[in-house]
Tab-separated table of C-alpha atoms in Angstrom:
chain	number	residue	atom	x	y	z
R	1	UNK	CA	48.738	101.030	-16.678
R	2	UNK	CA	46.507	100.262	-13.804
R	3	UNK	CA	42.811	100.267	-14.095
R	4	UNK	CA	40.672	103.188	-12.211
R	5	UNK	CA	39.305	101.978	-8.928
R	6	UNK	CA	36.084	102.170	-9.892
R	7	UNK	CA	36.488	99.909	-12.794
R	8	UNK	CA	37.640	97.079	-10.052
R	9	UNK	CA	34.901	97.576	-7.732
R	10	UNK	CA	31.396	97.520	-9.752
R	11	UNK	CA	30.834	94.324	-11.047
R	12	UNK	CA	29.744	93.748	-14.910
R	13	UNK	CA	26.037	92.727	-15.854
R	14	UNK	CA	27.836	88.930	-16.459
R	15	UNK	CA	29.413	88.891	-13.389
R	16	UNK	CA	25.676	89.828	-11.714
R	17	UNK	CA	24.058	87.002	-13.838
R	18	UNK	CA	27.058	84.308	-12.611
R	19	UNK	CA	26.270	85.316	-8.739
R	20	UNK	CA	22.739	84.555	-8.570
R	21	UNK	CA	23.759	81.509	-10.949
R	22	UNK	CA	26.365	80.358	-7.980
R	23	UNK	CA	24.047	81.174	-5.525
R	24	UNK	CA	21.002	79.387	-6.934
R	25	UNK	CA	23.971	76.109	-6.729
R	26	UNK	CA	24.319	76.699	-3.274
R	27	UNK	CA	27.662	78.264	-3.981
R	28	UNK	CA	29.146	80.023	-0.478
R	29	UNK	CA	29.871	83.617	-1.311
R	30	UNK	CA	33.393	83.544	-0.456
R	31	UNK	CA	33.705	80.375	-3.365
R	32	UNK	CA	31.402	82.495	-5.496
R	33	UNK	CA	34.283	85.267	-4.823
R	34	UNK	CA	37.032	83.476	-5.830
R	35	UNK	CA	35.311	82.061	-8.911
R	36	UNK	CA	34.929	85.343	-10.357
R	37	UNK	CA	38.453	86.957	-8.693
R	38	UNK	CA	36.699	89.251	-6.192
R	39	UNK	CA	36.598	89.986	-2.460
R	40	UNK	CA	33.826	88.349	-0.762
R	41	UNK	CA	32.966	92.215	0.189
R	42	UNK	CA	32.519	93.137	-3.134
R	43	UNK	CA	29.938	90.117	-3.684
R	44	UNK	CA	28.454	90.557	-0.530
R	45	UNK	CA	27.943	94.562	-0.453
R	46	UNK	CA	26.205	93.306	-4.028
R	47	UNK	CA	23.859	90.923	-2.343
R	48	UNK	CA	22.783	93.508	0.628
R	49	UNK	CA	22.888	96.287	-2.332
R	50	UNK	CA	20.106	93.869	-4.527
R	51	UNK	CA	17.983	92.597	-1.768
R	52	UNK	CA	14.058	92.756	-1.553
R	53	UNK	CA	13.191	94.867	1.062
R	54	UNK	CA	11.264	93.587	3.672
């Protein structure tokens, strides 16, 4: 049975936690991406999504 698309787009509290984790490494998003077996537009529309506003 495949999973609702929703379920494969939103990203999981852990997954949110591991991304600034990568990030604070100096992790590129597109290795960040394939460490956690999403699109890089998934983790970037997340970064843009979570920014401080200016």
């Amino acid at each position: 049975m495949q999973q609702p698309l929703e379920s494969q787009i939103k990203l999981t509290p852990v997954e949110r936690k591991n991304i600034l984790f990568f990030l604070a490494g100096g992790k590129p998003i597109t290795e960040i991406a394939h460490l956690l077996g999403r699109i890089k537009s998934t983790i970037s529309h997340e970064l843009r999504r979570n920014a401080a506003p200016i």
